[in-house]
mmCIF file of C-alpha atoms in Angstrom:
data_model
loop_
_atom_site.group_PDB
_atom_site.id
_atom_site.type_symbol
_atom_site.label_atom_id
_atom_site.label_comp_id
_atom_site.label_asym_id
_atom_site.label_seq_id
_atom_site.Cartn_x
_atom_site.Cartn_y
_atom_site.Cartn_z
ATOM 1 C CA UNK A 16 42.305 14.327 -8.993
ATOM 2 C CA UNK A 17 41.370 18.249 -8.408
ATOM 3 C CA UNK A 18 39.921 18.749 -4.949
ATOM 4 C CA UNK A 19 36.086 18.674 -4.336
ATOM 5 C CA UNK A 20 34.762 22.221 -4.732
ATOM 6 C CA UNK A 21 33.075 23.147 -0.771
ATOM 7 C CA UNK A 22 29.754 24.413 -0.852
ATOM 8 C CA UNK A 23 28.987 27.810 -0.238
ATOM 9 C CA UNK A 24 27.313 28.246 3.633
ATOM 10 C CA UNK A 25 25.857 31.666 4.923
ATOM 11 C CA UNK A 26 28.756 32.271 6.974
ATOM 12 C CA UNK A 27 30.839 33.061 3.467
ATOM 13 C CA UNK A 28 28.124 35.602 2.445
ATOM 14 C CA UNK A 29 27.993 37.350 5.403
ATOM 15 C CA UNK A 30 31.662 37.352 5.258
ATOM 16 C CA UNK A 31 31.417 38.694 1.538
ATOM 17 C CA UNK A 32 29.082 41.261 2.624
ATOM 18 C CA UNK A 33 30.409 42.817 5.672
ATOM 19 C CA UNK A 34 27.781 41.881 7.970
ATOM 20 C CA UNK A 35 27.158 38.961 11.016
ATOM 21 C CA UNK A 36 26.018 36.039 10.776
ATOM 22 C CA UNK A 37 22.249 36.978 12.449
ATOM 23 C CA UNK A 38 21.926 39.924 10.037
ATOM 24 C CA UNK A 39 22.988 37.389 6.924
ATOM 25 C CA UNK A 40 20.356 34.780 8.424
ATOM 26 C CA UNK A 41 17.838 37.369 8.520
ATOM 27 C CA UNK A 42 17.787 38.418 5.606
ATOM 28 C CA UNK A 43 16.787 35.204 4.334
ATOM 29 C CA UNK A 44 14.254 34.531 7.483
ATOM 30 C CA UNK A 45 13.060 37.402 8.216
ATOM 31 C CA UNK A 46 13.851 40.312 5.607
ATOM 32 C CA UNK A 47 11.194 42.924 6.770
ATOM 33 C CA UNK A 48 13.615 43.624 10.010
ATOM 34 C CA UNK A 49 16.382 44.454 7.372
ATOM 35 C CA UNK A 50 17.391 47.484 6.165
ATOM 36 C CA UNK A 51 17.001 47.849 2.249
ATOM 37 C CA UNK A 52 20.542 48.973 1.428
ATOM 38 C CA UNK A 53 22.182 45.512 3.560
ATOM 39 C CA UNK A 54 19.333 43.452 2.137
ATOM 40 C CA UNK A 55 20.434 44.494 -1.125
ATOM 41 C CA UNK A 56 24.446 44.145 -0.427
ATOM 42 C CA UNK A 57 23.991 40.608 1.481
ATOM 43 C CA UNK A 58 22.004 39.258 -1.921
ATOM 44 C CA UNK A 59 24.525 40.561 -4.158
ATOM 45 C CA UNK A 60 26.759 38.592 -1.913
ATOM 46 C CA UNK A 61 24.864 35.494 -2.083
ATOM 47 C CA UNK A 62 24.722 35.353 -6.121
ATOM 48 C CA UNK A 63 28.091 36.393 -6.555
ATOM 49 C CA UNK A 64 29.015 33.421 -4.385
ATOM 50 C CA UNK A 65 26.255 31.340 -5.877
ATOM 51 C CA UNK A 66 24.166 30.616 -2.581
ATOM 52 C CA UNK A 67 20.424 29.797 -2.925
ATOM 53 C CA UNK A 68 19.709 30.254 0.677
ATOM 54 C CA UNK A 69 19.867 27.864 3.769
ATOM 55 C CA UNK A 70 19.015 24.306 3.284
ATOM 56 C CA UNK A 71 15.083 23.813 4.773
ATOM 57 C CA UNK A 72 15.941 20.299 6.475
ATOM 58 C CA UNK A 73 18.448 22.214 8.638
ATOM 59 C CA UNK A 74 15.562 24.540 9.951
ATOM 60 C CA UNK A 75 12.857 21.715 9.978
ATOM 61 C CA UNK A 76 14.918 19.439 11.818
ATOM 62 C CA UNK A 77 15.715 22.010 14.992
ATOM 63 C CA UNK A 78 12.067 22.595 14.504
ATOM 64 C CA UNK A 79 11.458 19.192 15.144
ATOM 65 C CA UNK A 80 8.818 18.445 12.785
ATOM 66 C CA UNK A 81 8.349 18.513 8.966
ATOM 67 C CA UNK A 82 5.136 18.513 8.727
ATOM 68 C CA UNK A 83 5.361 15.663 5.644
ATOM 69 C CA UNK A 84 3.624 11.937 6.189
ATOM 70 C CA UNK A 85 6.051 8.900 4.492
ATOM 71 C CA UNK A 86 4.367 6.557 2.804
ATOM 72 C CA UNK A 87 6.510 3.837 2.587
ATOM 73 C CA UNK A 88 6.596 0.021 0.399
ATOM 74 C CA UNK A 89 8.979 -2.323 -0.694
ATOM 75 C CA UNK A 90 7.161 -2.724 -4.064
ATOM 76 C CA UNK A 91 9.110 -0.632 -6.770
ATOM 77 C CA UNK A 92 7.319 3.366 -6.635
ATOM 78 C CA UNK A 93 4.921 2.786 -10.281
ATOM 79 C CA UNK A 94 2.775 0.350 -7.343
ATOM 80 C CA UNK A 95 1.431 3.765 -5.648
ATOM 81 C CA UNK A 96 -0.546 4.043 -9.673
ATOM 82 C CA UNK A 97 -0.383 1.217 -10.668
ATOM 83 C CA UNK A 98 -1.917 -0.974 -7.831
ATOM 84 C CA UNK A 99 -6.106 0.312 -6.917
ATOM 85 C CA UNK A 100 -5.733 -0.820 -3.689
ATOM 86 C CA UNK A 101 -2.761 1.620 -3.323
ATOM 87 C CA UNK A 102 -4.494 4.246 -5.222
ATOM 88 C CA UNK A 103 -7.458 4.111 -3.211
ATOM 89 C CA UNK A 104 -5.501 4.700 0.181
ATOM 90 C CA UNK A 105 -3.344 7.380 -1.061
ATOM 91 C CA UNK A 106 -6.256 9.688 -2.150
ATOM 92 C CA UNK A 107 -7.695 8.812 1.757
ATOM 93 C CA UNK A 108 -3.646 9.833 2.761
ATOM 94 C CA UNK A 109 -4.180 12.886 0.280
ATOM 95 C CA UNK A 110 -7.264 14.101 1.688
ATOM 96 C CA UNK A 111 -6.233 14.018 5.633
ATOM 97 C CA UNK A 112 -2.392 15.627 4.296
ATOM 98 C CA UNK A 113 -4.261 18.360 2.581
ATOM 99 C CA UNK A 114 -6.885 18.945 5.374
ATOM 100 C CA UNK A 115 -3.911 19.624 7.586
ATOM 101 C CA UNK A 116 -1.391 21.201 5.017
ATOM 102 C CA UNK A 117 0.939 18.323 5.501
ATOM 103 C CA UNK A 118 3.302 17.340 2.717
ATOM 104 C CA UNK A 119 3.897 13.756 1.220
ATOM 105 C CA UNK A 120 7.184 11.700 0.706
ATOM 106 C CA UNK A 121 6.438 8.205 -1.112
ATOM 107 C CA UNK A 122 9.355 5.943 -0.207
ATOM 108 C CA UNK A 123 9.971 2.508 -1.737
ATOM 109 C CA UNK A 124 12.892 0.955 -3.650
ATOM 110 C CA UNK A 125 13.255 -2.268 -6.035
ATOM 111 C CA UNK A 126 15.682 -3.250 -3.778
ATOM 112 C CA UNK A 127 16.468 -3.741 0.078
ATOM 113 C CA UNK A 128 19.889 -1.627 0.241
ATOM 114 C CA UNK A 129 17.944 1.028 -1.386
ATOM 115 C CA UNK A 130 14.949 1.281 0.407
ATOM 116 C CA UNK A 131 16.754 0.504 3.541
ATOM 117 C CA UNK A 132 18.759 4.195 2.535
ATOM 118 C CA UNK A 133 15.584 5.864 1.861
ATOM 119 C CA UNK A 134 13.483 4.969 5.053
ATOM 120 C CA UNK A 135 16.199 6.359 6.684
ATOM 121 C CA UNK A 136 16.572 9.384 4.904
ATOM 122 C CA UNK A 137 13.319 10.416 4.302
ATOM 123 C CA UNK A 138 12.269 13.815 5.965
ATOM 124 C CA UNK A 139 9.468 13.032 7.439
ATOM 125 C CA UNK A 140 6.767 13.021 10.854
ATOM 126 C CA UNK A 141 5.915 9.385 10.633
ATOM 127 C CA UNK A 142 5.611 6.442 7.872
ATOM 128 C CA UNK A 143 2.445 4.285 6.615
ATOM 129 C CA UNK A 144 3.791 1.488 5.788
ATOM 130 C CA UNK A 145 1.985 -1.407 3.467
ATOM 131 C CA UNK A 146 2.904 -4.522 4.622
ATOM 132 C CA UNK A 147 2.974 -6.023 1.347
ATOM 133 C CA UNK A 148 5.956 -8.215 0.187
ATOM 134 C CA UNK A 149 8.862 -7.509 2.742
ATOM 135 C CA UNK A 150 6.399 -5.945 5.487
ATOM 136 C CA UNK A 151 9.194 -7.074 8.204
ATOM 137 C CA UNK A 152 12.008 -5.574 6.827
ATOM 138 C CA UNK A 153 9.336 -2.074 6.190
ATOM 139 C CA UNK A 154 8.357 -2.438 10.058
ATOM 140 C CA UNK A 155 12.384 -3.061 11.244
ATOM 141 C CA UNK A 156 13.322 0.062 9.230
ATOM 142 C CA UNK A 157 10.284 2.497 10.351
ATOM 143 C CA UNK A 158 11.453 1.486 13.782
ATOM 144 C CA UNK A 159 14.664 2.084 13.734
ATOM 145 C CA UNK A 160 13.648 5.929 12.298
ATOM 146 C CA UNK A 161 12.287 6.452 15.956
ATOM 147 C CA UNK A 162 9.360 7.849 14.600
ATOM 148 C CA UNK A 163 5.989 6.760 14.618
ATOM 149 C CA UNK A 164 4.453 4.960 11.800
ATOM 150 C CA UNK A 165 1.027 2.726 10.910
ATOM 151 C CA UNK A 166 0.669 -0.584 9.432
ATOM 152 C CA UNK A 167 -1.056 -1.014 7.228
ATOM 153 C CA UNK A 168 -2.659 -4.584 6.171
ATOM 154 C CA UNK A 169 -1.282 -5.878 9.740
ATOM 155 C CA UNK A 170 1.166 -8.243 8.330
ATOM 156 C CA UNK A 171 2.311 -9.174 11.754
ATOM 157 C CA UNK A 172 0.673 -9.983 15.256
ATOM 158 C CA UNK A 173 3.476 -7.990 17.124
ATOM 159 C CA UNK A 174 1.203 -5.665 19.742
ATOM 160 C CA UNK A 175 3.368 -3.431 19.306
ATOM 161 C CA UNK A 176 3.362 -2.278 15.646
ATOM 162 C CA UNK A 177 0.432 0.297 15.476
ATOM 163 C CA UNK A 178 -1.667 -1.322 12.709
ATOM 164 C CA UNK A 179 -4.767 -1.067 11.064
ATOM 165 C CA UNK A 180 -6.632 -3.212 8.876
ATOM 166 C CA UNK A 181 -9.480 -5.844 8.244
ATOM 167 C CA UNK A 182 -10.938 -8.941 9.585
ATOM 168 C CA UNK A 183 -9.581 -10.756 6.097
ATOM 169 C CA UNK A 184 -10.947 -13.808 8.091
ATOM 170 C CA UNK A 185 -14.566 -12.891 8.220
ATOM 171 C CA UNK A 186 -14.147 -11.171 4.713
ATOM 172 C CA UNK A 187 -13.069 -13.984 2.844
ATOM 173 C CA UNK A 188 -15.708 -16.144 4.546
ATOM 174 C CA UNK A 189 -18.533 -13.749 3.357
ATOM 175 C CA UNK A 190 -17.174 -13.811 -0.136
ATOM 176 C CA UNK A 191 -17.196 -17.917 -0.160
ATOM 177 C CA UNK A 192 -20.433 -18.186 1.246
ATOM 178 C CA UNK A 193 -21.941 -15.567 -1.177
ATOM 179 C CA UNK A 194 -20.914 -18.004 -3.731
ATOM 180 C CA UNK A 195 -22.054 -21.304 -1.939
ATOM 181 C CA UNK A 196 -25.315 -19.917 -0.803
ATOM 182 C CA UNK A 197 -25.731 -19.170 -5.162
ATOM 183 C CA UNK A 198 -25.181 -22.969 -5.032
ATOM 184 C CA UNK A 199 -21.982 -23.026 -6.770
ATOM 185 C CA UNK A 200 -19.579 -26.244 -5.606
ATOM 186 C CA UNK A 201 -16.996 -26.117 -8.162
ATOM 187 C CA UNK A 202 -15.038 -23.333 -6.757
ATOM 188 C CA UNK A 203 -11.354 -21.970 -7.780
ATOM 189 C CA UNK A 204 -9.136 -19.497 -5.676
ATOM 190 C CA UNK A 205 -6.528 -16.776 -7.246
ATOM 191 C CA UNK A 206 -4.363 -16.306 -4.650
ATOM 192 C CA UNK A 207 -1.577 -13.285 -3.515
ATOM 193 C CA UNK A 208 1.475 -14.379 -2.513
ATOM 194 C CA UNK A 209 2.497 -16.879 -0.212
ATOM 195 C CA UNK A 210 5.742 -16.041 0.348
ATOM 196 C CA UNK A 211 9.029 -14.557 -1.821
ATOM 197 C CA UNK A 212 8.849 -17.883 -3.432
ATOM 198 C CA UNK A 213 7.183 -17.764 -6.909
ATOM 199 C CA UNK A 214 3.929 -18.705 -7.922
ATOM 200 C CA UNK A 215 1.943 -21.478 -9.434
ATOM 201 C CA UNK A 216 -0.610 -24.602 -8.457
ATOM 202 C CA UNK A 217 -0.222 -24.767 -4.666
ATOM 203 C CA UNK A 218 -1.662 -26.965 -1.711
ATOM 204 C CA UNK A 219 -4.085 -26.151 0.980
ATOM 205 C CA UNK A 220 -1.690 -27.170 3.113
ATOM 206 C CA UNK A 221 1.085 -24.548 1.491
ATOM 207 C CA UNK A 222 -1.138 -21.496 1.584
ATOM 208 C CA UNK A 223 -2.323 -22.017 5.358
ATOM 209 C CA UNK A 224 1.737 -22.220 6.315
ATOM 210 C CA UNK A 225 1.856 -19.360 3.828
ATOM 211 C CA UNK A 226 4.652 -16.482 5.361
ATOM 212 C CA UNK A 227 2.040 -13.770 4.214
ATOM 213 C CA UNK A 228 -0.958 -13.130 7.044
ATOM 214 C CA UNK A 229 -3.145 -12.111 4.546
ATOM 215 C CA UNK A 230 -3.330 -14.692 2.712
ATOM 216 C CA UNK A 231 -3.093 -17.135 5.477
ATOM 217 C CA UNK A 232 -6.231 -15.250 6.775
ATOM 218 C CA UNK A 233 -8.231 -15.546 3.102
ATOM 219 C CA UNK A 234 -7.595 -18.772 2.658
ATOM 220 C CA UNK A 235 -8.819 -19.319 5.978
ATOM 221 C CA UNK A 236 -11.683 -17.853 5.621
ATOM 222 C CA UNK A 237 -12.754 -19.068 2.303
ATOM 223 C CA UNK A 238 -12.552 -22.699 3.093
ATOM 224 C CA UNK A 239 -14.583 -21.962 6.262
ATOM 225 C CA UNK A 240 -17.280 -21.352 4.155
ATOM 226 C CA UNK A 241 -16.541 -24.377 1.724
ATOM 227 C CA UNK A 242 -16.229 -26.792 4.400
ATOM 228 C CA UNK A 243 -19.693 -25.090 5.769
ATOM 229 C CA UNK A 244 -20.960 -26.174 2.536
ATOM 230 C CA UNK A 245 -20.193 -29.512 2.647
ATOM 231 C CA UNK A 246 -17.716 -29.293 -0.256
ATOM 232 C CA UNK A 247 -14.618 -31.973 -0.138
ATOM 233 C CA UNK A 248 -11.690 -29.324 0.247
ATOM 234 C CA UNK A 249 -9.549 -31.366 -1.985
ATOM 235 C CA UNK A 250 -11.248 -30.394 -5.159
ATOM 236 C CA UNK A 251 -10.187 -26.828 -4.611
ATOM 237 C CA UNK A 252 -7.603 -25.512 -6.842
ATOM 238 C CA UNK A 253 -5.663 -22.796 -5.122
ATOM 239 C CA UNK A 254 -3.024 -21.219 -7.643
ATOM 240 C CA UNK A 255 -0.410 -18.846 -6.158
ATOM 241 C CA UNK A 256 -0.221 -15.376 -8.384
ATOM 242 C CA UNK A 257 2.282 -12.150 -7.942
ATOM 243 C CA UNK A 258 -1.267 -10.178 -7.830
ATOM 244 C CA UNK A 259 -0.215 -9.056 -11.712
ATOM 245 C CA UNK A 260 -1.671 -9.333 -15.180
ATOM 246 C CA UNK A 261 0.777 -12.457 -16.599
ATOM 247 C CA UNK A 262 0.307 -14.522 -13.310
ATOM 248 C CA UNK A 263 -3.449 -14.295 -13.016
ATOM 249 C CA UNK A 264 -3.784 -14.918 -16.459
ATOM 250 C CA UNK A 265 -1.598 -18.318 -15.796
ATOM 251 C CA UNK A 266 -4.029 -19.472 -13.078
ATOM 252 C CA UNK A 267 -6.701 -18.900 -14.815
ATOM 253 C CA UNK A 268 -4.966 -20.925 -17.874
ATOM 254 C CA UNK A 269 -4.711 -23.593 -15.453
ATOM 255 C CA UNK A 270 -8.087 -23.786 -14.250
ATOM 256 C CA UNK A 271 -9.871 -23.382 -17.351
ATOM 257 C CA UNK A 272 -7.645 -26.131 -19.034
ATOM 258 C CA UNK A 273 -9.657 -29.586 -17.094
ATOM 259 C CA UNK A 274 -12.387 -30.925 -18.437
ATOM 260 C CA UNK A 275 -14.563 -29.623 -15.794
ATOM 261 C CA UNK A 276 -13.648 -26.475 -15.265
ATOM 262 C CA UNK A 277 -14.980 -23.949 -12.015
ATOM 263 C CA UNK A 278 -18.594 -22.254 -11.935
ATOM 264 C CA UNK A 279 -16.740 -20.001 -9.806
ATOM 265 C CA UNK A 280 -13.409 -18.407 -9.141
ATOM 266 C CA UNK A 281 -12.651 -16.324 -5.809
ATOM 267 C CA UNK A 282 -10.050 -14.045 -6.275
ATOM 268 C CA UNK A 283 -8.151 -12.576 -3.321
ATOM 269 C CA UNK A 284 -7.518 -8.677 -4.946
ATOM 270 C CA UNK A 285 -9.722 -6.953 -6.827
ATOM 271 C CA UNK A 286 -6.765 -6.543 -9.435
ATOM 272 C CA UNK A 287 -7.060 -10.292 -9.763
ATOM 273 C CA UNK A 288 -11.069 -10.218 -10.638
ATOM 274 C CA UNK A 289 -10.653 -7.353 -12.965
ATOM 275 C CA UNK A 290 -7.718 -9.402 -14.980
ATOM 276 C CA UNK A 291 -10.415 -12.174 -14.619
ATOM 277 C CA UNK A 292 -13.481 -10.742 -16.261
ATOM 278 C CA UNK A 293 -11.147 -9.788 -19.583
ATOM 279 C CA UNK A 294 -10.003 -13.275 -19.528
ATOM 280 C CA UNK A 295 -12.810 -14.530 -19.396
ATOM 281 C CA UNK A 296 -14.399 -12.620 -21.868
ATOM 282 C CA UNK A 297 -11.947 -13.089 -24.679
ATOM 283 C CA UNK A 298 -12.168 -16.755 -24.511
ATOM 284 C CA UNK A 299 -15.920 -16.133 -25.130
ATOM 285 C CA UNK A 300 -17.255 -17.317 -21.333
ATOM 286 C CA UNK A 301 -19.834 -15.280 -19.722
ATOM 287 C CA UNK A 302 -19.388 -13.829 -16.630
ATOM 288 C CA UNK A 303 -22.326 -14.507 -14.916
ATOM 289 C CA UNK A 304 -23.401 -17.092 -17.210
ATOM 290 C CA UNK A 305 -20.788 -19.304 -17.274
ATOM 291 C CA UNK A 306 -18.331 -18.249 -14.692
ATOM 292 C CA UNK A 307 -18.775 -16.078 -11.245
ATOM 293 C CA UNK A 308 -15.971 -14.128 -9.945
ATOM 294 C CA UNK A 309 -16.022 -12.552 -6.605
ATOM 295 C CA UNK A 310 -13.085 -10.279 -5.755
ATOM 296 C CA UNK A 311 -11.807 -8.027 -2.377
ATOM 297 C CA UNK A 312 -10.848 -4.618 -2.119
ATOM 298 C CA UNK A 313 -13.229 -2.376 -3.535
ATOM 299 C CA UNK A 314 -11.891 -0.810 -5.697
ATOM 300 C CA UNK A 315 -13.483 1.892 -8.018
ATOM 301 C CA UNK A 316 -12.441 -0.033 -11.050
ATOM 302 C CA UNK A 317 -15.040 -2.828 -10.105
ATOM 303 C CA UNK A 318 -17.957 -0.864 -10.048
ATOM 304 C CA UNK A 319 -17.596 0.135 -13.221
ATOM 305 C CA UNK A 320 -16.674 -2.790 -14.985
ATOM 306 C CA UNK A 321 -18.040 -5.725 -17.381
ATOM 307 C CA UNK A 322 -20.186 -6.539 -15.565
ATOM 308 C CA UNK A 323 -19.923 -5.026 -12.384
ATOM 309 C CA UNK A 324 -17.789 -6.712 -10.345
ATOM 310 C CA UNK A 325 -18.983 -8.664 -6.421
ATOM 311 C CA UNK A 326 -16.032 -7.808 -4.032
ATOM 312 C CA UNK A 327 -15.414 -7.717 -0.588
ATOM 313 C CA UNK A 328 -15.035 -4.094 0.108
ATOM 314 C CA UNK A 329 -12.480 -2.708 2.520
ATOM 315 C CA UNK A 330 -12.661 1.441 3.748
ATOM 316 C CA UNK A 331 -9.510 2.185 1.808
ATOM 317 C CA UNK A 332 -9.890 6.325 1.809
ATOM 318 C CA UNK A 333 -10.787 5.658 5.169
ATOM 319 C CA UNK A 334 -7.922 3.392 5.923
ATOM 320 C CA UNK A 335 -5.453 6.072 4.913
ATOM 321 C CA UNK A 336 -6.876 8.980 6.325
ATOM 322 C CA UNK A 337 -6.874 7.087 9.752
ATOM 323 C CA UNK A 338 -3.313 5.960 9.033
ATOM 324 C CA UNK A 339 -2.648 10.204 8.542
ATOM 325 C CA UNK A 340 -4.280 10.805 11.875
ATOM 326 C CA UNK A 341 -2.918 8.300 13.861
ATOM 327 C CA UNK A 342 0.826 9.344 12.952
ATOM 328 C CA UNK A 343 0.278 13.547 13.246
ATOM 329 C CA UNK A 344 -1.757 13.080 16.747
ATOM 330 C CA UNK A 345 0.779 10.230 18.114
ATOM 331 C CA UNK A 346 1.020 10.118 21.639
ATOM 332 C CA UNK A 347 3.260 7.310 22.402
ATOM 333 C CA UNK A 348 0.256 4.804 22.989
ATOM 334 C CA UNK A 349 0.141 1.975 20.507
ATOM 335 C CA UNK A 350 -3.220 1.658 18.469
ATOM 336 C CA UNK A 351 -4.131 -1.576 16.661
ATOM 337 C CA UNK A 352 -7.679 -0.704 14.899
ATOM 338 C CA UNK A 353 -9.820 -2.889 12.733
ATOM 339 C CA UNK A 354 -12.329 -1.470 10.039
ATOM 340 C CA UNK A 355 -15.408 -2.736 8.820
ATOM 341 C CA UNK A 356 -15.796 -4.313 5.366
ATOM 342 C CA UNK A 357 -18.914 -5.449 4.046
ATOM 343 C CA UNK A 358 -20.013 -7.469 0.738
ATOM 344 C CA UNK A 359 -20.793 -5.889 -2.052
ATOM 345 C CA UNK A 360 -23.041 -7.409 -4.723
ATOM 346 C CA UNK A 361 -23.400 -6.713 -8.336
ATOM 347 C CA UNK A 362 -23.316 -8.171 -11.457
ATOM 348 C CA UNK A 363 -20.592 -10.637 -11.395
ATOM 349 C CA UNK A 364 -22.313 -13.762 -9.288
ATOM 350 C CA UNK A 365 -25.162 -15.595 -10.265
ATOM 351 C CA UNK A 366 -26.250 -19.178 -9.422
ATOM 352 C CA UNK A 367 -24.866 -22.061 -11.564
ATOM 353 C CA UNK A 368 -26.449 -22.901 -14.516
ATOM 354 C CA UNK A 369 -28.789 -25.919 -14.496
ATOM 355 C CA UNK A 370 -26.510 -28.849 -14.939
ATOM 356 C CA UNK A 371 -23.058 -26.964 -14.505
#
């Protein structure tokens, strides 16, 4: 095997040229304080030798800051435009970045030992992390960079992960009673994930153990409301999606299969209510006619949509410029903030029909 060829460093084309190191270095840094005729000589050094100039990281890192925000998952890196929620936060990351001239490094992986190499590697001031599937391992790994980083989505009651996020409590319960106070008591839920585990028909009992605070904290919340209402828990169907297209469309196969199918489903993303309203609509069932669907995010995509869709709203712009601020103004003090969501009404939810 022929012997690795060594890159070229700045100490070679200074050799080259006939010059020190500083002058070499200068030339690159600070080529006003050069003289034309060793400006030109060091160059000519440089491409003979095939150097492109000193690595950036080198001079960031002694400068102690990159001035670049991570934004960091464990879901594979199409979920930053694929997913609404995520698109919603990153143009709230976007905006703070560009108000300050920082840079952006999206960091995720389809797999731990990957992503577990890129956290680490990234050159960057500071992660936001979503604590989506694998928020932990996200958390461990920012940690370990040293740096400082923001949940978001909490994911975990540690005080001392700096967090933000909503009261997914409160929201969910504002979403269930919107549809109880309509008068609906045949009620269906779309769940996110419980846990790595798969998805499918699950228990009450399953998604309040669920590993996933989020969805612990919906499910919560929405049967607050239901047992508010007076509505025997029991006839509840909860069914467990991947918050995609093929899942959603399998709960809402299962529901819609009994002879008395729901007046209303509750979905816990707006992805899920979105994926809804087509299914729905294909199999000829009027949304909100025949079926109500309530979703939570807030996402653009809802407002727009047929019909309009009722969600829970949560700041996301906001979310992620916060997340931006708390990272490049970090002063060692742990912040855990909560933001204000609200209901949104539109189109979507109506009472039950007569009889239904």
């Amino acid at each position: 095997m022929g012997s690795k060829t060594k890159p070229v460093r700045l100490a070679d084309v200074a050799r080259a040229a006939g010059v020190s190191h500083g002058t070499a270095s200068n030339v690159f840094s600070r080529p006003e304080v050069v003289r034309d005729e060793v400006r030109e000589r060091v160059m000519a050094a440089a491409e003979t030798l095939g150097y492109a100039g000193p690595d950036p990281r080198g001079r960031m890192l002694r400068a102690g800051k990159v001035n670049a925000i991570g934004v960091a998952t464990a879901e594979p890196l199409s979920y930053f435009f694929d997913d609404p929620f995520a698109r919603a936060v990153m143009s709230g990351v976007s905006e703070a970045c560009d108000r300050t001239g920082a840079g952006i490094s999206l960091v995720s992986a389809a797999n731990g030992e990957q992503l577990a190499w890129n956290v680490r590697s990234a050159l960057v001031d500071g992660f936001v992390v979503f604590c989506l599937e694998d928020g932990s391992r996200l958390v461990d790994l920012a940690r370990e960079r040293g740096l400082p980083f923001v949940a978001l989505s909490f994911g975990q009651d540690d005080p001392t992960i700096a967090a933000l996020g909503v009261d997914d409590v409160a929201g969910a319960r504002l979403a269930a009673r919107h549809l109880t106070g309509l008068g609906h008591r045949r009620i269906a839920i779309l769940s996110l994930e419980f846990d790595t585990a798969g998805h499918g028909p699950a228990t009450r009992e399953k998604a309040r153990t669920a590993a996933y605070s989020a969805t612990r904290d919906r499910i919560a919340g929405y049967f607050e409301a239901i047992l508010e209402a007076g509505i025997d828990p029991a006839s509840v169907p909860i069914y467990e999606t991947l918050n995609d297209e093929a899942t959603t469309q399998a709960g809402l196969d299962h529901f819609f299969s009994v002879a008395n199918p729901p007046s209303a489903v509750l979905c816990m993303s707006d992805r899920m209510a979105l994926v809804a309203l087509d299914w729905l609509a294909r199999r000829g069932l009027s949304v909100p006619g025949d079926v109500s669907v309530v979703g939570f995010d807030g996402v653009a995509e809802g407002a727009v949509a047929q019909p309009p869709l009722t969600t829970v709203a949560q700041p996301m712009a906001a979310m992620g410029r916060r997340a931006v601020e708390m990272i490049l103004s970090f002063d060692g003090r742990i912040r855990r903030e909560t933001m204000d969501i609200e209901l949104v009404v539109r189109a979507s939810t109506a009472p039950p029909r007569a009889g239904v």
